[in-house]
Short mmCIF file of C-alpha atoms and ligand atoms in Angstrom, two decimals:
data_model
loop_
_atom_site.label_atom_id
_atom_site.label_comp_id
_atom_site.label_asym_id
_atom_site.label_seq_id
_atom_site.Cartn_x
_atom_site.Cartn_y
_atom_site.Cartn_z
CA UNK A 999 37.23 29.60 -28.00
CA UNK A 1000 39.78 30.49 -25.29
CA UNK A 1001 43.36 29.37 -25.64
CA UNK A 1002 43.93 26.60 -23.10
CA UNK A 1003 47.24 25.41 -24.53
CA UNK A 1004 49.64 24.18 -21.87
CA UNK A 1005 47.18 24.55 -19.00
CA UNK A 1006 47.00 22.30 -15.93
CA UNK A 1007 43.77 20.84 -14.53
CA UNK A 1008 44.34 20.42 -10.79
CA UNK A 1009 41.11 21.40 -8.98
CA UNK A 1010 38.79 22.71 -11.76
CA UNK A 1011 38.90 26.08 -9.95
CA UNK A 1012 41.71 27.23 -12.24
CA UNK A 1013 39.22 27.54 -15.11
CA UNK A 1014 37.13 30.64 -15.71
CA UNK A 1015 33.41 30.12 -16.36
CA UNK A 1016 34.05 30.93 -20.05
CA UNK A 1017 36.86 28.38 -20.30
CA UNK A 1018 34.70 25.73 -18.64
CA UNK A 1019 31.92 26.41 -21.16
CA UNK A 1020 34.42 26.15 -24.04
CA UNK A 1021 35.67 22.75 -22.83
CA UNK A 1022 32.09 21.46 -22.63
CA UNK A 1023 31.25 22.92 -26.07
CA UNK A 1024 34.30 21.18 -27.51
CA UNK A 1025 33.25 17.92 -25.84
CA UNK A 1026 29.73 18.16 -27.31
CA UNK A 1027 31.10 18.82 -30.81
CA UNK A 1028 33.67 16.02 -30.63
CA UNK A 1029 31.12 13.59 -29.19
CA UNK A 1030 28.80 14.25 -32.13
CA UNK A 1031 31.64 13.89 -34.61
CA UNK A 1032 32.79 10.64 -33.00
CA UNK A 1033 29.27 9.15 -33.24
CA UNK A 1034 29.36 10.00 -36.98
CA UNK A 1035 32.78 8.26 -37.21
CA UNK A 1036 34.49 11.53 -38.02
CA UNK A 1037 38.03 11.72 -36.80
CA UNK A 1038 38.75 14.26 -34.05
CA UNK A 1039 41.71 16.66 -34.38
CA UNK A 1040 44.86 14.59 -34.46
CA UNK A 1041 47.66 15.09 -31.94
CA UNK A 1042 49.81 12.66 -33.88
CA UNK A 1043 53.17 11.86 -32.37
CA UNK A 1044 52.23 13.17 -28.93
CA UNK A 1045 52.43 10.95 -25.87
CA UNK A 1046 50.78 10.87 -22.45
CA UNK A 1047 51.93 9.38 -19.15
CA UNK A 1048 48.88 8.09 -17.27
CA UNK A 1049 50.04 7.45 -13.69
CA UNK A 1050 47.76 5.61 -11.28
CA UNK A 1051 48.80 5.39 -7.62
CA UNK A 1052 45.23 4.16 -6.84
CA UNK A 1053 42.97 1.71 -8.73
CA UNK A 1054 40.88 2.85 -11.70
CA UNK A 1055 38.52 1.44 -14.32
CA UNK A 1056 36.79 4.44 -15.95
CA UNK A 1057 39.59 6.96 -15.73
CA UNK A 1058 42.24 4.63 -17.05
CA UNK A 1059 40.19 3.25 -19.94
CA UNK A 1060 38.66 6.61 -20.95
CA UNK A 1061 42.04 8.38 -20.96
CA UNK A 1062 43.67 5.57 -22.94
CA UNK A 1063 40.88 5.58 -25.53
CA UNK A 1064 40.86 9.40 -25.68
CA UNK A 1065 44.60 9.40 -26.38
CA UNK A 1066 44.34 6.74 -29.09
CA UNK A 1067 41.39 8.60 -30.66
CA UNK A 1068 43.57 11.70 -30.88
CA UNK A 1069 46.45 9.81 -32.47
CA UNK A 1070 48.46 9.91 -29.25
CA UNK A 1071 50.47 7.23 -27.48
CA UNK A 1072 49.36 6.63 -23.88
CA UNK A 1073 51.74 4.97 -21.40
CA UNK A 1074 50.07 3.65 -18.25
CA UNK A 1075 52.22 3.59 -15.11
CA UNK A 1076 51.50 2.25 -11.62
CA UNK A 1077 53.02 2.72 -8.19
CA UNK A 1078 55.83 0.30 -9.00
CA UNK A 1079 56.85 2.45 -11.98
CA UNK A 1080 56.54 6.12 -11.01
CA UNK A 1081 57.53 7.73 -7.69
CA UNK A 1082 59.00 4.37 -6.67
CA UNK A 1083 62.46 3.35 -5.45
CA UNK A 1084 62.67 6.61 -3.49
CA UNK A 1085 63.04 8.67 -6.67
CA UNK A 1086 62.03 12.26 -5.98
CA UNK A 1087 59.02 13.91 -7.60
CA UNK A 1088 61.40 16.37 -9.25
CA UNK A 1089 63.57 13.68 -10.84
CA UNK A 1090 60.58 11.57 -11.89
CA UNK A 1091 58.98 14.51 -13.69
CA UNK A 1092 62.20 15.75 -15.29
CA UNK A 1093 62.56 12.26 -16.80
CA UNK A 1094 58.94 11.87 -17.90
CA UNK A 1095 58.77 15.26 -19.62
CA UNK A 1096 61.62 14.17 -21.91
CA UNK A 1097 59.25 11.52 -23.28
CA UNK A 1098 55.67 12.76 -22.97
CA UNK A 1099 53.57 15.84 -23.77
CA UNK A 1100 51.09 15.56 -20.90
CA UNK A 1101 51.08 13.93 -17.46
CA UNK A 1102 47.84 12.55 -16.01
CA UNK A 1103 48.11 11.56 -12.34
CA UNK A 1104 45.77 9.82 -9.90
CA UNK A 1105 47.19 9.94 -6.41
CA UNK A 1106 46.43 10.49 -2.73
CA UNK A 1107 47.48 13.97 -1.56
CA UNK A 1108 46.48 17.02 -3.59
CA UNK A 1109 49.95 18.38 -2.74
CA UNK A 1110 51.45 15.52 -4.79
CA UNK A 1111 49.72 16.53 -8.03
CA UNK A 1112 50.52 20.19 -7.28
CA UNK A 1113 54.20 19.36 -6.75
CA UNK A 1114 54.19 17.48 -10.06
CA UNK A 1115 52.68 20.53 -11.78
CA UNK A 1116 55.30 22.77 -10.19
CA UNK A 1117 58.14 20.76 -11.73
CA UNK A 1118 56.50 19.81 -15.04
CA UNK A 1119 57.01 21.84 -18.21
CA UNK A 1120 54.15 19.84 -19.79
CA UNK A 1121 50.47 20.11 -18.79
CA UNK A 1122 49.36 18.08 -15.76
CA UNK A 1123 45.87 16.62 -15.25
CA UNK A 1124 44.53 15.59 -11.84
CA UNK A 1125 42.88 12.20 -12.44
CA UNK A 1126 41.60 12.17 -8.80
CA UNK A 1127 43.18 13.02 -5.48
CA UNK A 1128 41.82 12.77 -1.96
CA UNK A 1129 40.53 16.34 -2.42
CA UNK A 1130 39.40 16.80 -6.04
CA UNK A 1131 38.20 14.90 -9.13
CA UNK A 1132 37.97 17.57 -11.86
CA UNK A 1133 37.77 15.15 -14.82
CA UNK A 1134 34.66 13.55 -13.33
CA UNK A 1135 32.96 16.90 -12.77
CA UNK A 1136 33.71 17.98 -16.36
CA UNK A 1137 31.98 14.78 -17.52
CA UNK A 1138 29.12 15.31 -15.09
CA UNK A 1139 28.51 18.89 -16.24
CA UNK A 1140 28.44 17.59 -19.82
CA UNK A 1141 25.90 14.95 -18.74
CA UNK A 1142 23.78 17.57 -16.98
CA UNK A 1143 23.80 19.72 -20.13
CA UNK A 1144 22.59 16.75 -22.16
CA UNK A 1145 19.76 15.81 -19.78
CA UNK A 1146 18.75 19.10 -18.17
CA UNK A 1147 20.23 21.87 -20.32
CA UNK A 1148 22.48 24.70 -19.09
CA UNK A 1149 23.50 23.93 -15.48
CA UNK A 1150 23.08 27.61 -14.54
CA UNK A 1151 20.12 27.95 -12.19
CA UNK A 1152 19.65 24.20 -11.70
CA UNK A 1153 19.91 22.72 -8.20
CA UNK A 1154 22.14 19.77 -7.40
CA UNK A 1155 21.89 18.00 -4.06
CA UNK A 1156 24.82 15.77 -3.14
CA UNK A 1157 24.10 13.27 -0.37
CA UNK A 1158 26.88 11.39 1.38
CA UNK A 1159 30.50 11.90 2.32
CA UNK A 1160 32.06 15.37 2.11
CA UNK A 1161 34.81 13.97 -0.10
CA UNK A 1162 36.69 14.75 -3.34
CA UNK A 1163 33.47 14.57 -5.40
CA UNK A 1164 31.56 16.88 -3.04
CA UNK A 1165 34.45 19.37 -3.11
CA UNK A 1166 34.65 19.39 -6.88
CA UNK A 1167 30.88 19.72 -7.35
CA UNK A 1168 31.05 22.89 -5.25
CA UNK A 1169 33.64 24.27 -7.65
CA UNK A 1170 31.75 23.10 -10.74
CA UNK A 1171 28.63 24.78 -9.35
CA UNK A 1172 30.51 27.98 -8.55
CA UNK A 1173 31.81 28.24 -12.14
CA UNK A 1174 28.67 27.15 -13.96
CA UNK A 1175 26.07 28.98 -11.84
CA UNK A 1176 24.52 25.70 -10.63
CA UNK A 1177 23.26 25.70 -7.03
CA UNK A 1178 24.93 22.91 -5.03
CA UNK A 1179 23.93 21.66 -1.59
CA UNK A 1180 26.17 19.12 0.12
CA UNK A 1181 24.26 17.03 2.69
CA UNK A 1182 26.44 14.87 4.93
CA UNK A 1183 26.12 13.26 8.34
CA UNK A 1184 27.71 15.32 11.14
CA UNK A 1185 31.44 14.68 11.21
CA UNK A 1186 31.70 14.02 7.46
CA UNK A 1187 31.25 17.58 6.17
CA UNK A 1188 33.31 19.10 3.37
CA UNK A 1189 36.25 21.06 4.77
CA UNK A 1190 35.27 24.69 5.48
CA UNK A 1191 38.20 26.10 3.47
CA UNK A 1192 36.96 24.30 0.36
CA UNK A 1193 33.43 25.67 0.80
CA UNK A 1194 34.95 29.13 1.23
CA UNK A 1195 37.11 28.69 -1.89
CA UNK A 1196 34.06 27.68 -3.95
CA UNK A 1197 31.96 30.56 -2.59
CA UNK A 1198 34.76 33.00 -3.39
CA UNK A 1199 34.88 31.69 -6.98
CA UNK A 1200 31.10 32.13 -7.35
CA UNK A 1201 31.29 35.67 -5.96
CA UNK A 1202 34.38 36.58 -8.03
CA UNK A 1203 32.73 35.54 -11.30
CA UNK A 1204 29.22 36.61 -10.25
CA UNK A 1205 27.71 33.33 -11.45
CA UNK A 1206 24.92 33.49 -8.86
CA UNK A 1207 25.49 29.89 -7.68
CA UNK A 1208 24.14 29.22 -4.19
CA UNK A 1209 26.49 26.82 -2.39
CA UNK A 1210 25.41 25.29 0.88
CA UNK A 1211 26.28 22.52 3.34
CA UNK A 1212 23.83 20.82 5.68
CA UNK A 1213 23.22 17.63 7.68
CA UNK A 1214 19.49 17.61 6.76
CA UNK A 1215 19.55 15.52 3.58
CA UNK A 1216 15.76 15.25 3.33
CA UNK A 1217 15.27 19.01 3.35
CA UNK A 1218 18.24 19.43 0.98
CA UNK A 1219 16.82 17.11 -1.66
CA UNK A 1220 13.38 18.80 -1.79
CA UNK A 1221 12.79 20.02 -5.35
CA UNK A 1222 16.34 19.20 -6.54
CA UNK A 1223 16.97 18.83 -10.30
CA UNK A 1224 19.96 16.56 -9.76
CA UNK A 1225 20.47 14.09 -6.92
CA UNK A 1226 23.99 12.73 -6.63
CA UNK A 1227 25.90 10.50 -4.27
CA UNK A 1228 29.24 8.72 -4.03
CA UNK A 1229 30.83 5.94 -2.02
CA UNK A 1230 30.90 6.37 1.76
CA UNK A 1231 34.48 5.03 1.93
CA UNK A 1232 36.81 6.41 -0.71
CA UNK A 1233 40.02 4.81 -1.94
CA UNK A 1234 42.45 4.91 0.98
CA UNK A 1235 39.63 4.63 3.57
CA UNK A 1236 38.99 0.90 3.14
CA UNK A 1237 39.78 0.19 6.82
CA UNK A 1238 37.00 2.61 7.86
CA UNK A 1239 34.38 0.94 5.65
CA UNK A 1240 32.31 -0.79 8.37
CA UNK A 1241 32.38 2.24 10.68
CA UNK A 1242 31.34 4.51 7.83
CA UNK A 1243 28.45 2.25 6.79
CA UNK A 1244 27.17 2.58 10.37
CA UNK A 1245 27.71 6.35 10.48
CA UNK A 1246 25.93 6.93 7.16
CA UNK A 1247 22.83 4.86 8.04
CA UNK A 1248 19.77 6.66 6.71
CA UNK A 1249 21.75 8.56 4.05
CA UNK A 1250 21.12 6.00 1.27
CA UNK A 1251 19.60 7.46 -1.86
CA UNK A 1252 16.47 5.31 -2.06
CA UNK A 1253 13.15 5.71 -3.86
CA UNK A 1254 11.59 7.54 -0.88
CA UNK A 1255 14.38 10.13 -0.94
CA UNK A 1256 14.24 10.50 -4.74
CA UNK A 1257 10.49 11.11 -4.44
CA UNK A 1258 11.26 14.35 -2.55
CA UNK A 1259 13.26 15.73 -5.52
CA UNK A 1260 11.74 17.35 -8.60
CA UNK A 1261 9.75 14.67 -10.51
CA UNK A 1262 12.05 15.24 -13.51
CA UNK A 1263 15.21 14.96 -11.42
CA UNK A 1264 18.12 12.86 -12.61
CA UNK A 1265 20.25 10.60 -10.40
CA UNK A 1266 24.03 10.72 -10.76
CA UNK A 1267 26.96 8.70 -9.36
CA UNK A 1268 30.57 8.80 -10.54
CA UNK A 1269 30.87 5.01 -9.94
CA UNK A 1270 31.98 2.57 -8.68
CA UNK A 1271 28.68 2.29 -6.78
CA UNK A 1272 28.14 0.23 -3.66
CA UNK A 1273 24.62 -0.94 -4.29
CA UNK A 1274 22.67 -1.22 -1.07
CA UNK A 1275 24.89 1.33 0.67
CA UNK A 1276 24.89 4.89 -0.75
CA UNK A 1277 22.25 3.98 -3.38
CA UNK A 1278 19.62 1.29 -3.77
CA UNK A 1279 19.32 -0.89 -6.88
CA UNK A 1280 15.88 0.61 -7.45
CA UNK A 1281 17.32 4.12 -7.84
CA UNK A 1282 20.53 3.36 -9.75
CA UNK A 1283 18.62 1.13 -12.19
CA UNK A 1284 15.70 3.56 -12.59
CA UNK A 1285 14.85 5.66 -15.63
CA UNK A 1286 16.06 8.72 -13.67
CA UNK A 1287 19.60 7.32 -13.43
CA UNK A 1288 22.20 8.67 -15.88
CA UNK A 1289 25.23 6.97 -14.35
CA UNK A 1290 26.41 5.24 -17.54
CA UNK A 1291 26.09 8.46 -19.54
CA UNK A 1292 28.41 10.01 -16.95
CA UNK A 1293 30.86 7.16 -17.42
CA UNK A 1294 30.76 7.54 -21.23
CA UNK A 1295 31.19 11.29 -20.96
CA UNK A 1296 34.51 10.83 -19.17
CA UNK A 1297 35.91 9.91 -22.59
CA UNK A 1298 34.41 12.92 -24.37
CA UNK A 1299 35.29 15.47 -21.68
CA UNK A 1300 38.88 14.26 -21.33
CA UNK A 1301 39.44 14.04 -25.07
CA UNK A 1302 38.19 17.62 -25.38
CA UNK A 1303 40.54 18.69 -22.59
CA UNK A 1304 43.55 16.94 -24.16
CA UNK A 1305 42.82 18.40 -27.59
CA UNK A 1306 42.58 21.91 -26.11
CA UNK A 1307 45.70 21.85 -23.94
CA UNK A 1308 48.00 20.15 -26.45
N1 LIG B 2077 34.64 7.51 -11.56
C1 LIG B 2077 35.92 7.13 -11.63
O1 LIG B 2077 36.85 7.95 -11.55
O2 LIG B 2077 36.10 5.80 -11.82
P1 LIG B 2077 37.46 4.99 -11.69
O3 LIG B 2077 37.91 5.13 -10.23
O4 LIG B 2077 37.12 3.58 -12.04
O5 LIG B 2077 38.48 5.59 -12.60
N1 LIG B 2078 35.29 9.34 -3.78
C1 LIG B 2078 35.70 8.21 -4.57
C2 LIG B 2078 35.58 8.51 -6.02
C3 LIG B 2078 35.93 7.35 -6.93
C4 LIG B 2078 35.87 7.72 -8.38
C5 LIG B 2078 37.14 7.84 -4.22
O1 LIG B 2078 37.96 8.75 -4.07
O2 LIG B 2078 37.42 6.66 -4.07
#
């Protein structure tokens, strides 16, 4: 087991493949222990600031429960509490680190969470930015392990917007050796520098992951082991919702599209889902869908992370 004490989780790309495997191993062990009502390692007396500048259901609840499970005290803060009243990031963090042992932040710009990490003497966790959602991809890799085995050599096809989830799947693929194809409509591709970053990680570690982007979602899904999608309009893009629904027409994950994947393929979605838009009821409610396992695994992955960094 690698020593992850004090480490930040900002993009997922800061982990080595070995460290990523250790986090997932820890999550598997703690999940089993929790189901048998065994207590996980206690971080008694430690506290966490959970700061949400955007809405959240899963992330907020799973982090709060993970903290309580570990014997920690979580404090949830919103936009009226932190980074408000024109207080600088520096001053906000210098105050918070006098009280808490870890800072978890959901915000808009990736530069915000990176600035927090720059000032913080305690570990910082990215709980979603416009660019990355590493906690979700940790949970998703755990879910893939449970349903399909080692992600190395499997093929994931992501269909939809080239957003924070698409970006982070590329990194998760690069580190785990899972092939990832991102299929988006023209104009909604993942940013080229993020694809380059992920490809450089795969090459650096020699994981063999093939990482690709395309606008041909039907070809991309052929034979896939994992089919995944996400909302077409992320938090912060609400005003673009109608225009995006029009632009993404035909990119719904429906039964006809799922039929092109491997017959044993699983369907994934980080949720919240917009049924009838990026996915049909038929697919999200099918036996292939593992979306609620993903949601549960947020708790196990994040608890493992907290127990390793603290
Ligand atoms: N998947 C996810 O991060 O959900 P929330 O936005 O509800 O936290
Ligand atoms: N891409 C989505 C993910 C929600 C968990 C968003 O950023 O809103």
